[in-house]
Coordinates of C-alpha atoms and ligand atoms in Angstrom, one line a residue:
M1 CA 0.9 5.2 19.8
K2 CA 0.3 8.8 21.0
R3 CA 0.8 12.0 19.2
E4 CA 3.2 13.7 21.6
I5 CA 4.9 16.7 20.0
T6 CA 7.1 17.5 23.0
A7 CA 8.5 14.0 23.0
L8 CA 9.7 14.6 19.4
E9 CA 11.4 17.8 20.4
N10 CA 13.1 17.1 23.7
R11 CA 15.8 14.7 22.7
T12 CA 18.2 13.8 19.9
F13 CA 17.2 10.7 17.9
D14 CA 19.5 8.3 16.1
A15 CA 17.3 8.8 13.0
V16 CA 14.3 10.8 11.9
I17 CA 12.2 9.3 9.1
I18 CA 10.3 11.6 6.8
G19 CA 7.1 10.1 5.3
A20 CA 5.0 7.2 6.6
G21 CA 4.1 5.2 3.5
I22 CA 5.1 1.6 3.3
Y23 CA 8.8 2.6 3.0
G24 CA 8.9 5.0 5.9
T25 CA 7.0 2.7 8.3
L26 CA 9.0 -0.4 7.4
V27 CA 12.3 1.5 7.8
A28 CA 11.0 2.8 11.2
W29 CA 10.1 -0.8 12.3
R30 CA 13.5 -2.2 11.1
L31 CA 15.5 0.5 12.8
A32 CA 13.5 0.6 16.1
K33 CA 13.7 -3.2 16.3
A34 CA 17.5 -3.0 15.8
G35 CA 17.8 -0.7 18.8
Y36 CA 17.8 2.7 17.1
Q37 CA 16.0 5.7 18.7
V38 CA 13.7 6.6 15.9
A39 CA 11.2 9.4 15.1
I40 CA 8.9 9.3 12.1
V41 CA 6.7 12.1 10.9
E42 CA 4.1 12.3 8.1
K43 CA 2.5 15.3 6.5
G44 CA -0.8 13.6 6.0
D45 CA -2.2 10.5 7.7
F46 CA -0.1 7.4 7.8
C47 CA -0.2 5.4 4.6
A48 CA -2.6 7.8 2.8
A49 CA -0.6 8.5 -0.3
T50 CA 0.9 6.1 -3.0
S51 CA 1.0 3.1 -0.6
A52 CA -2.8 3.3 -0.2
N53 CA -3.3 3.3 -4.0
S54 CA -1.6 0.1 -5.1
L55 CA -3.2 -2.8 -6.8
K56 CA -2.4 -4.7 -3.6
I57 CA -0.5 -7.5 -5.3
L58 CA 2.6 -8.6 -3.4
H59 CA 4.6 -9.7 -6.4
G60 CA 7.1 -12.6 -6.4
G61 CA 8.6 -11.1 -9.6
L62 CA 7.6 -13.8 -12.1
R63 CA 7.6 -11.0 -14.7
Y64 CA 11.3 -10.3 -14.1
L65 CA 12.1 -13.7 -15.7
Q66 CA 11.4 -11.8 -19.0
H67 CA 14.3 -9.5 -18.1
L68 CA 16.4 -12.4 -16.8
D69 CA 16.7 -10.3 -13.6
F70 CA 17.1 -13.1 -11.1
K71 CA 18.4 -10.8 -8.3
R72 CA 15.2 -8.8 -8.4
M73 CA 13.1 -11.9 -8.4
R74 CA 14.9 -13.2 -5.3
E75 CA 14.4 -9.8 -3.6
S76 CA 10.7 -9.8 -4.4
I77 CA 10.1 -13.3 -3.2
K78 CA 11.9 -12.7 0.0
S79 CA 10.1 -9.4 0.6
R80 CA 6.7 -10.9 -0.2
R81 CA 7.4 -13.7 2.4
E82 CA 8.5 -11.1 5.0
I83 CA 5.3 -9.1 4.7
M84 CA 3.2 -12.3 4.6
S85 CA 4.7 -13.5 7.8
F86 CA 4.7 -10.1 9.6
A87 CA 1.0 -9.5 9.0
P88 CA -0.6 -12.9 8.0
H89 CA -4.1 -11.7 8.9
L90 CA -3.8 -9.0 6.2
V91 CA -2.4 -11.0 3.3
M92 CA -3.8 -14.0 1.5
P93 CA -2.5 -16.2 -1.4
L94 CA -3.7 -15.0 -4.7
P95 CA -3.9 -17.3 -7.7
C96 CA -3.1 -15.3 -10.9
L97 CA -4.3 -16.7 -14.2
V98 CA -3.2 -15.8 -17.8
P99 CA -4.5 -17.5 -20.9
T100 CA -1.9 -19.5 -22.8
I101 CA -1.8 -18.9 -26.5
G102 CA -0.3 -20.7 -29.6
R103 CA 3.3 -21.8 -29.7
G104 CA 5.1 -18.5 -28.9
M105 CA 6.2 -16.9 -25.6
R106 CA 2.7 -17.3 -24.1
S107 CA 2.4 -21.0 -25.0
R108 CA 1.8 -23.8 -22.5
L109 CA 5.3 -25.1 -22.9
I110 CA 7.0 -21.7 -22.3
M111 CA 4.8 -20.9 -19.3
K112 CA 5.5 -24.4 -17.9
S113 CA 9.2 -23.8 -18.2
A114 CA 8.8 -20.3 -16.6
F115 CA 7.0 -21.9 -13.6
L116 CA 9.7 -24.5 -13.2
A117 CA 12.3 -21.7 -13.0
N118 CA 10.0 -19.6 -10.8
D119 CA 9.4 -22.4 -8.3
L120 CA 13.1 -23.2 -8.2
I121 CA 14.2 -19.6 -7.6
G122 CA 11.4 -19.3 -5.0
R123 CA 11.8 -22.7 -3.4
D124 CA 12.0 -21.0 0.1
R125 CA 8.9 -18.8 -0.7
N126 CA 6.9 -20.4 2.1
L127 CA 9.5 -20.6 4.8
G128 CA 7.9 -19.9 8.2
L129 CA 4.4 -19.3 6.7
A130 CA 1.3 -20.9 8.2
R131 CA -0.1 -23.7 5.9
E132 CA -3.1 -21.7 4.8
K133 CA -0.9 -18.8 3.7
Q134 CA 1.5 -21.0 1.7
L135 CA 1.8 -20.4 -2.1
P136 CA 1.5 -23.6 -4.2
P137 CA 3.6 -24.1 -7.3
G138 CA 2.4 -22.7 -10.6
R139 CA 0.4 -25.0 -12.9
I140 CA -1.0 -25.2 -16.4
M141 CA -4.7 -25.8 -17.0
G142 CA -6.5 -27.0 -20.1
R143 CA -8.9 -25.1 -22.3
A144 CA -12.0 -26.7 -20.6
E145 CA -10.8 -25.5 -17.2
I146 CA -10.1 -22.0 -18.2
K147 CA -13.5 -21.8 -19.9
K148 CA -15.1 -22.6 -16.6
I149 CA -13.4 -19.6 -15.0
M150 CA -13.7 -17.3 -17.9
P151 CA -16.7 -18.6 -20.0
D152 CA -16.6 -15.6 -22.2
L153 CA -13.0 -15.9 -23.3
S154 CA -13.6 -15.8 -27.0
R155 CA -10.2 -15.9 -28.8
R156 CA -9.9 -19.2 -30.7
E157 CA -6.1 -19.4 -30.3
I158 CA -6.4 -19.8 -26.6
T159 CA -5.0 -23.3 -25.6
G160 CA -5.6 -23.1 -21.8
G161 CA -4.3 -21.2 -18.8
A162 CA -1.2 -20.7 -16.7
V163 CA -1.7 -20.1 -12.9
W164 CA 0.9 -18.9 -10.4
Y165 CA 0.5 -17.6 -6.9
D166 CA 1.3 -14.2 -5.4
G167 CA 0.1 -12.5 -2.2
L168 CA -2.9 -10.2 -2.0
A169 CA -2.6 -7.5 0.6
V170 CA -6.2 -7.3 1.7
N171 CA -5.5 -4.0 3.5
T172 CA -2.4 -2.2 2.4
E173 CA -3.0 0.7 4.9
R174 CA -3.2 -1.5 7.9
I175 CA -0.1 -3.4 6.9
A176 CA 1.9 -0.1 7.0
L177 CA 0.1 0.9 10.2
E178 CA 1.0 -2.5 11.8
Y179 CA 4.7 -1.8 11.0
L180 CA 4.4 1.6 12.5
L181 CA 2.5 0.4 15.7
T182 CA 5.2 -2.3 16.2
A183 CA 7.9 0.3 15.7
C184 CA 6.3 2.3 18.4
D185 CA 6.0 -0.8 20.6
Y186 CA 9.9 -0.8 20.3
G187 CA 10.1 2.8 21.4
A188 CA 9.8 4.8 18.2
A189 CA 8.0 8.2 18.3
A190 CA 5.5 8.9 15.5
A191 CA 3.2 11.7 14.5
N192 CA 0.9 12.3 11.6
Y193 CA 0.0 15.8 10.1
I194 CA 3.6 17.0 10.6
R195 CA 5.0 18.5 7.4
V196 CA 8.8 18.6 7.1
D197 CA 9.8 21.9 5.6
R198 CA 13.6 21.5 5.6
I199 CA 16.3 19.0 6.2
V200 CA 18.8 20.8 8.5
T201 CA 22.6 20.5 7.9
K202 CA 25.6 21.8 9.7
D203 CA 29.4 21.3 9.0
G204 CA 28.8 18.7 6.3
G205 CA 26.3 16.6 8.2
V206 CA 22.6 16.5 9.0
T207 CA 21.4 17.6 12.4
G208 CA 17.6 17.0 12.0
I209 CA 14.6 18.7 10.4
T210 CA 12.3 21.7 10.8
A211 CA 8.6 21.1 10.3
T212 CA 5.1 22.4 10.8
D213 CA 2.5 20.8 13.0
L214 CA -0.4 21.1 10.5
L215 CA -3.1 20.5 13.2
A216 CA -1.8 23.2 15.6
G217 CA -0.3 25.4 12.9
T218 CA 2.9 25.7 14.9
P219 CA 6.6 25.1 13.9
L220 CA 8.8 22.4 15.4
A221 CA 12.3 21.1 15.2
I222 CA 13.5 17.5 15.6
R223 CA 17.2 16.8 16.3
A224 CA 18.6 13.6 14.8
D225 CA 22.0 12.2 13.8
R226 CA 20.5 10.8 10.6
V227 CA 17.7 11.8 8.3
I228 CA 16.0 9.1 6.2
N229 CA 14.0 10.7 3.4
C230 CA 11.1 8.3 2.6
A231 CA 8.8 11.0 1.1
G232 CA 8.0 8.9 -1.9
P233 CA 7.1 11.1 -5.0
W234 CA 8.0 14.2 -2.9
F235 CA 11.5 13.1 -2.0
A236 CA 13.3 15.2 -4.6
E237 CA 11.1 18.2 -4.0
L238 CA 12.0 18.1 -0.3
L239 CA 15.7 17.9 -1.1
R240 CA 15.5 21.0 -3.3
A241 CA 13.5 22.9 -0.7
S242 CA 16.3 22.2 1.7
G243 CA 18.9 23.6 -0.7
L244 CA 20.4 20.1 -1.4
P245 CA 21.1 18.6 -4.8
A246 CA 18.4 16.2 -6.0
P247 CA 18.4 13.6 -8.7
R248 CA 16.0 14.2 -11.6
V249 CA 13.2 11.6 -11.4
R250 CA 10.3 11.6 -13.8
W251 CA 6.9 10.2 -12.7
A252 CA 4.0 8.4 -14.3
K253 CA 0.4 8.7 -13.0
A254 CA -0.8 5.2 -12.3
V255 CA -4.6 4.5 -11.9
N256 CA -6.7 1.5 -11.0
L257 CA -10.5 1.0 -10.8
V258 CA -12.6 -0.8 -8.3
V259 CA -15.9 -2.1 -9.8
R260 CA -19.0 -3.9 -8.6
K261 CA -18.6 -6.8 -11.1
Q262 CA -16.1 -9.7 -11.2
I263 CA -14.6 -12.0 -13.8
S264 CA -13.7 -14.6 -11.1
D265 CA -14.2 -14.5 -7.4
T266 CA -11.3 -16.8 -6.7
C267 CA -8.4 -15.7 -9.0
A268 CA -6.9 -12.7 -10.5
V269 CA -6.9 -12.7 -14.3
G270 CA -4.3 -11.1 -16.5
L271 CA -5.2 -10.0 -20.0
E272 CA -2.8 -8.3 -22.4
S273 CA -3.6 -4.7 -23.0
R274 CA -3.5 -3.2 -26.5
A275 CA -2.7 0.2 -24.9
G276 CA 0.6 2.0 -25.5
D277 CA 2.4 1.5 -22.2
R278 CA 4.5 -1.5 -23.2
D279 CA 7.4 -3.1 -21.5
M280 CA 10.2 -2.2 -24.0
D281 CA 13.0 -3.5 -21.7
A282 CA 11.9 -7.1 -21.7
V283 CA 14.7 -9.3 -23.0
V284 CA 12.3 -12.2 -23.8
K285 CA 9.1 -10.5 -25.0
R286 CA 8.3 -6.9 -25.6
G287 CA 4.6 -7.4 -25.3
G288 CA 1.7 -5.2 -24.2
R289 CA 1.3 -4.7 -20.5
L290 CA -1.0 -7.1 -18.6
Y291 CA -4.1 -5.6 -17.1
F292 CA -5.1 -7.5 -13.9
F293 CA -8.6 -8.1 -12.8
V294 CA -8.3 -8.8 -9.1
P295 CA -11.1 -10.0 -6.9
W296 CA -11.1 -8.1 -3.6
K297 CA -13.8 -7.6 -1.0
G298 CA -16.4 -9.1 -3.2
L299 CA -15.6 -6.4 -5.8
M300 CA -12.9 -6.3 -8.5
M301 CA -9.8 -4.1 -8.9
I302 CA -8.7 -3.4 -12.5
G303 CA -5.3 -2.0 -13.3
T304 CA -2.9 -0.5 -13.9
T305 CA -2.7 2.4 -16.5
Y306 CA 0.3 4.7 -16.7
H307 CA 0.6 8.2 -18.2
R308 CA 3.5 10.6 -18.0
F309 CA 3.0 13.2 -15.4
E310 CA 4.9 16.5 -15.4
Q311 CA 3.3 18.5 -12.6
A312 CA 4.0 18.8 -8.9
P313 CA 3.2 15.6 -7.0
D314 CA 0.5 17.3 -4.9
R315 CA -1.5 17.8 -8.1
V316 CA -2.0 14.2 -9.0
R317 CA -5.7 13.3 -9.5
A318 CA -7.6 10.7 -11.3
T319 CA -10.0 12.4 -13.8
R320 CA -13.2 11.0 -15.2
E321 CA -11.3 10.5 -18.5
D322 CA -8.7 8.3 -16.7
L323 CA -11.5 6.2 -15.3
L324 CA -13.3 5.9 -18.6
T325 CA -10.1 4.9 -20.4
I326 CA -9.7 1.9 -18.1
L327 CA -13.4 1.1 -18.3
E328 CA -13.2 1.0 -22.1
E329 CA -10.0 -1.1 -22.1
A330 CA -11.6 -3.6 -19.6
N331 CA -14.7 -3.9 -21.8
S332 CA -12.6 -4.5 -24.9
L333 CA -10.5 -7.2 -23.2
Y334 CA -13.5 -9.0 -21.6
P335 CA -16.6 -7.7 -23.4
S336 CA -19.2 -9.6 -21.4
L337 CA -18.3 -7.5 -18.3
R338 CA -20.3 -4.6 -20.0
L339 CA -18.9 -2.2 -17.4
E340 CA -20.6 1.2 -17.1
Y341 CA -19.5 4.3 -15.2
G342 CA -22.0 3.6 -12.5
D343 CA -20.3 0.2 -11.8
I344 CA -17.2 2.0 -10.5
C345 CA -17.2 2.3 -6.7
F346 CA -13.6 3.4 -6.1
F347 CA -10.3 4.1 -7.8
H348 CA -6.7 4.3 -6.9
C349 CA -4.3 7.0 -8.2
G350 CA -0.7 7.7 -7.4
L351 CA 2.8 8.3 -8.9
V352 CA 5.4 5.7 -9.8
P353 CA 8.9 6.5 -11.1
M354 CA 9.7 6.2 -14.8
A355 CA 12.9 4.8 -16.3
D356 CA 15.5 7.4 -17.3
K357 CA 15.2 6.4 -20.9
Q358 CA 11.8 6.6 -22.6
E359 CA 10.7 5.5 -26.1
D360 CA 10.0 8.4 -28.5
E361 CA 6.6 6.8 -29.2
P362 CA 4.0 9.2 -27.7
G363 CA 1.8 7.6 -25.0
T364 CA 4.3 4.9 -24.0
V365 CA 5.7 4.7 -20.5
Q366 CA 8.7 2.8 -19.4
L367 CA 8.6 2.3 -15.6
A368 CA 11.8 2.4 -13.5
K369 CA 13.1 -1.1 -12.9
H370 CA 15.3 -0.4 -9.8
P371 CA 14.7 1.5 -6.6
L372 CA 17.0 4.3 -5.6
V373 CA 18.8 4.2 -2.3
I374 CA 21.0 7.3 -2.1
D375 CA 23.6 7.8 0.6
H376 CA 24.1 11.5 0.0
A377 CA 27.6 11.5 1.5
D378 CA 28.7 9.3 -1.5
T379 CA 27.9 12.1 -3.9
G380 CA 29.3 15.0 -1.9
G381 CA 26.1 15.7 0.0
P382 CA 25.7 15.8 3.8
A383 CA 26.7 12.9 5.9
G384 CA 23.8 11.0 7.6
L385 CA 21.3 11.7 4.9
V386 CA 19.7 8.8 3.0
S387 CA 16.9 9.1 0.4
L388 CA 14.8 6.3 -0.9
C389 CA 12.7 6.1 -4.0
G390 CA 10.9 2.7 -4.1
I391 CA 9.2 1.3 -7.2
K392 CA 7.0 -1.5 -5.5
Y393 CA 5.1 -1.8 -2.3
T394 CA 6.3 -5.4 -2.2
T395 CA 10.0 -4.7 -2.0
A396 CA 10.0 -2.3 0.9
P397 CA 11.4 -4.9 3.3
T398 CA 14.5 -5.4 1.1
I399 CA 15.1 -1.7 1.0
A400 CA 14.6 -1.3 4.7
G401 CA 17.2 -3.9 5.2
K402 CA 19.6 -2.0 3.0
V403 CA 19.0 1.2 5.1
L404 CA 19.8 -0.7 8.3
R405 CA 23.1 -1.9 6.8
L406 CA 23.9 1.6 5.6
L407 CA 23.4 2.9 9.1
G408 CA 25.8 0.3 10.5
G409 CA 23.5 -2.6 11.3
E410 CA 22.0 -3.8 14.6
K411 CA 22.7 -1.5 17.6
S412 CA 21.8 -3.2 20.9
P413 CA 22.0 -7.0 21.7
P414 CA 18.8 -8.9 21.0
A415 CA 18.1 -9.5 24.7
A416 CA 18.0 -5.8 25.4
R417 CA 15.9 -5.1 22.3
K418 CA 13.2 -7.6 23.1
T419 CA 11.4 -5.6 25.8
A420 CA 12.9 -2.2 25.0
G421 CA 10.2 0.4 24.9
I422 CA 7.3 -2.1 24.8
S423 CA 4.8 -0.6 27.2
R424 CA 1.0 -1.1 27.4
P425 CA -1.4 1.7 28.2
P426 CA -3.9 0.9 30.9
S427 CA -7.0 -1.0 29.9
P428 CA -9.9 1.2 28.8
G429 CA -12.5 -0.8 30.7
R430 CA -13.8 -4.1 31.8
P431 CA -12.6 -7.2 30.0
V432 CA -15.0 -8.2 27.3
S433 CA -16.5 -11.5 26.3
L434 CA -17.4 -11.2 22.6
A435 CA -18.9 -14.0 20.5
A436 CA -16.2 -16.2 18.9
E437 CA -17.5 -15.1 15.5
R438 CA -17.1 -11.4 16.3
L439 CA -13.6 -12.0 17.8
A440 CA -12.6 -13.8 14.7
A441 CA -13.8 -10.9 12.5
L442 CA -11.8 -8.5 14.7
H443 CA -8.8 -10.7 14.4
D444 CA -9.0 -10.6 10.6
R445 CA -8.7 -6.8 10.7
Y446 CA -6.4 -6.3 13.7
G447 CA -4.4 -9.5 14.2
H448 CA -3.1 -9.8 17.8
R449 CA -4.4 -6.3 18.5
A450 CA -8.0 -7.6 18.3
V451 CA -8.0 -8.4 22.1
R452 CA -7.2 -4.7 22.8
V453 CA -9.9 -3.5 20.4
A454 CA -12.4 -5.9 22.1
E455 CA -11.6 -4.1 25.4
Y456 CA -12.7 -0.8 23.9
I457 CA -15.8 -2.4 22.5
G458 CA -16.6 -3.8 26.0
A459 CA -15.6 -0.6 27.9
S460 CA -19.1 0.8 27.8
R461 CA -22.6 0.1 26.4
D462 CA -21.8 2.8 23.8
G463 CA -18.7 0.9 22.8
E464 CA -20.8 -2.0 21.7
R465 CA -23.1 0.1 19.5
W466 CA -23.0 -0.8 15.8
L467 CA -22.2 2.0 13.5
C468 CA -22.4 -0.2 10.4
R469 CA -23.1 -3.9 10.0
Q470 CA -21.8 -4.6 6.5
P471 CA -18.9 -4.0 6.6
D472 CA -18.9 -4.1 10.4
L473 CA -17.8 -1.3 12.7
Q474 CA -18.7 -0.7 16.4
A475 CA -18.3 2.6 18.3
G476 CA -15.6 1.1 20.6
E477 CA -13.4 0.6 17.5
V478 CA -13.5 4.3 16.6
V479 CA -12.5 5.2 20.2
Y480 CA -9.6 2.7 19.9
F481 CA -8.5 4.3 16.6
I482 CA -8.5 7.8 18.2
R483 CA -6.8 6.8 21.5
E484 CA -4.3 4.2 20.3
E485 CA -3.8 4.6 16.5
M486 CA -3.7 8.4 16.2
A487 CA -6.8 8.8 14.1
E488 CA -7.3 12.6 13.8
T489 CA -9.9 13.0 11.1
L490 CA -13.0 11.1 9.9
A491 CA -11.0 10.1 6.7
D492 CA -8.4 8.5 8.9
V493 CA -11.1 6.2 10.4
V494 CA -13.1 5.6 7.3
L495 CA -10.5 5.2 4.7
R496 CA -7.6 3.7 6.6
R497 CA -8.0 2.4 10.2
S498 CA -11.3 0.6 9.6
G499 CA -11.1 0.1 5.8
L500 CA -14.8 0.8 5.8
G501 CA -14.6 3.2 2.9
D502 CA -11.6 2.0 1.0
A503 CA -13.6 0.4 -1.7
G504 CA -16.5 2.8 -1.9
S505 CA -18.5 5.2 0.2
P506 CA -20.3 3.6 3.2
G507 CA -23.0 6.3 2.7
R508 CA -23.7 9.6 4.4
D509 CA -25.7 8.1 7.4
V510 CA -22.8 5.9 8.4
L511 CA -20.3 8.8 8.0
Q512 CA -22.5 10.9 10.2
R513 CA -22.7 8.2 12.9
I514 CA -18.9 7.8 13.0
A515 CA -18.5 11.6 13.0
E516 CA -20.8 11.7 16.1
V517 CA -18.5 9.3 18.0
M518 CA -15.4 11.2 17.0
A519 CA -17.1 14.5 17.9
A520 CA -17.8 13.3 21.5
E521 CA -14.2 12.1 21.8
L522 CA -12.5 15.1 20.2
S523 CA -14.9 17.9 21.0
W524 CA -15.9 18.7 17.4
D525 CA -18.7 21.2 16.8
T526 CA -21.4 20.8 14.1
T527 CA -19.4 22.8 11.5
R528 CA -16.4 20.5 12.0
K529 CA -18.5 17.4 11.7
E530 CA -20.0 18.6 8.4
R531 CA -16.5 19.5 7.1
E532 CA -15.2 16.0 8.0
V533 CA -18.1 14.3 6.2
A534 CA -17.6 16.5 3.1
A535 CA -13.9 15.7 3.1
V536 CA -14.5 12.0 3.0
E537 CA -17.1 12.3 0.3
G538 CA -14.6 14.4 -1.7
R539 CA -12.3 11.3 -1.9
Y540 CA -14.9 9.6 -4.2
Y541 CA -15.1 12.5 -6.7
P542 CA -15.7 12.2 -9.7
L543 CA -17.8 9.1 -8.9
V544 CA -21.5 9.3 -8.4
L545 CA -22.3 8.6 -4.7
P546 CA -25.3 6.5 -3.9
G547 CA -28.2 8.3 -2.1
Ligands
FAD601 C1 -2.0 2.7 -9.1 C2 -0.8 2.0 -8.5 C3 -0.8 0.6 -8.4 C4 0.3 -0.1 -7.8 N1 0.3 -1.4 -7.7 C5 1.3 -2.0 -7.0 C6 1.2 -3.4 -6.7 O1 0.2 -4.1 -7.1 N2 2.2 -4.0 -6.0 C7 3.3 -3.3 -5.6 O2 4.1 -3.9 -5.0 N3 3.4 -2.0 -5.8 C8 2.4 -1.3 -6.5 N4 2.5 0.0 -6.7 C9 3.7 0.8 -6.3 C10 3.7 1.1 -4.8 O3 2.4 1.5 -4.4 C11 4.7 2.1 -4.4 O4 6.0 1.7 -4.9 C12 4.8 2.4 -2.9 O5 3.6 2.5 -2.3 C13 5.7 3.6 -2.6 O6 5.7 3.8 -1.2 P1 6.4 5.1 -0.5 O7 6.4 4.8 0.9 O8 7.7 5.3 -1.2 O9 5.5 6.3 -1.0 P2 4.2 6.9 -0.3 O10 3.3 5.9 0.1 O11 3.8 8.0 -1.2 O12 4.8 7.5 1.0 C14 5.5 8.7 1.1 C15 4.9 9.6 2.2 O13 5.7 10.7 2.5 C16 4.9 11.7 2.9 N5 5.6 13.0 2.7 C17 5.9 13.6 1.5 N6 6.6 14.8 1.8 C18 6.6 14.9 3.1 C19 7.1 16.0 4.0 N7 7.6 17.1 3.5 N8 6.9 15.8 5.3 C20 6.3 14.7 5.8 N9 5.9 13.7 5.1 C21 6.0 13.8 3.7 C22 3.7 11.6 2.0 O14 2.5 12.2 2.5 C23 3.5 10.1 1.9 O15 2.6 9.6 2.8 C24 1.4 0.7 -7.3 C25 1.4 2.1 -7.3 C26 0.2 2.7 -7.9 C27 0.2 4.2 -7.9

């Protein structure tokens, strides 16, 4: 995948996609695989916005039983399976446990019935998945068993626990990147740090976009028969900037913490929050929202809180107060955690769409229940323009399928598609023989691309140099990110391509070592290196960085 601006400008694409979060990258993959000539541009780095900030649960939609929304459940189950089979190395089964209580809606009997329905509706949930990725049916456990997992669960009315299985996206950023890389294998053209300024229309239809190359500071134009607006929280803003009518969508700021303590190292635990953001639309139970405590990378994610957000999307930030609110709530739900501010090593923050109707009660947030897929021609807008507003990372495959159908379905016959555009750049150096253990670790991060990464590691003595042992990173991987995955900044490498810093700072020494490798490859001077290190450290503000 190369950043070639002239290749974006010198032809007319079937579709240009704006935004490379999970929705944009999945749409790019779906269309490119179906034979469309696709360009995709992103104003920041790939998958650096909302999609990098999720709680990483690929939901099968058990919760939607409360709304009796079986269609949405089916979509979630199918989408979860699609992501799990596309990038199995980046997803693992996640047991999710909630305590059962009394004789009401959270009782053992009701949860058992819910699991029966869930397993029936999701009977094909494992179709095509490798055995170790398959999701077992839900089950009920007794009080003694839940006490082993959560010894400090104190409420006397707890009768046991209910466990169901979802997917845990170990690395949300690399999943989106894998969709993008595969789209490029099918011939798509991609570029990061390209901000679309305007969707261009003529005679009632779209003709492409105008944009700015933020690295070169130069304008560019891309011609295309269709424009797919996957700009996430920015989608309406971009329509307005283009002089096009935009729906009014209100947003909530959503925040998670990552902390150095765990309740369980094997399963996610859901505890009912006493905070105000309740699910008022539930048909069956209008309870408090569940806070999830999710084991991840030997740490624990806690989330999610929601607060109404009225400002421009670029202004969304997690404040110290946001982090403290979650900390206090977590401590009140499971007091023996005794979390302190210094236990927080990372946080996630992004915008999610709210429902049109909100309760008057201050502090409550009703989240949107359905994604938007707008074919603008249907509402008097230009032909060829489609805008998306997703509500879950999980359901991006379903929405991408809808976009393909809107555009008219598959283009070229499968035989022609199979090899179309798939080309392999020359090998960077000698073939490498790495220890089986190291190859396995590379496979866990890169899947089938591990062999290619190993070639970079083996290309020179410097390629083998360790930049960090725990988590692991070798210099050859950094060169691979730059040459084949379009890493342009230190943050691209640290926060997304390698995942080294996506759960806390790897420390200044490591950042400087990686910056040195990038400087040699990209001709950075000392000032640039310092700026890059400072930019990565800025991502952890307002946390206290070690050392
Ligand atoms: C805290 C939190 C927890 C969550 N937890 C979960 C969860 O556990 N499971 C789940 O399924 N979902 C979860 N979600 C929801 C999920 O993350 C989102 O629904 C999903 O990531 C949205 O993806 P997107 O591609 O639409 O948006 P984004 O990822 O924001 O992508 C849009 C992209 O468009 C780019 N862009 C914008 N304007 C322009 C422009 N003018 N030119 C070029 N590019 C542009 C942006 O830079 C951005 O990269 C969570 C969300 C949050 C915030």
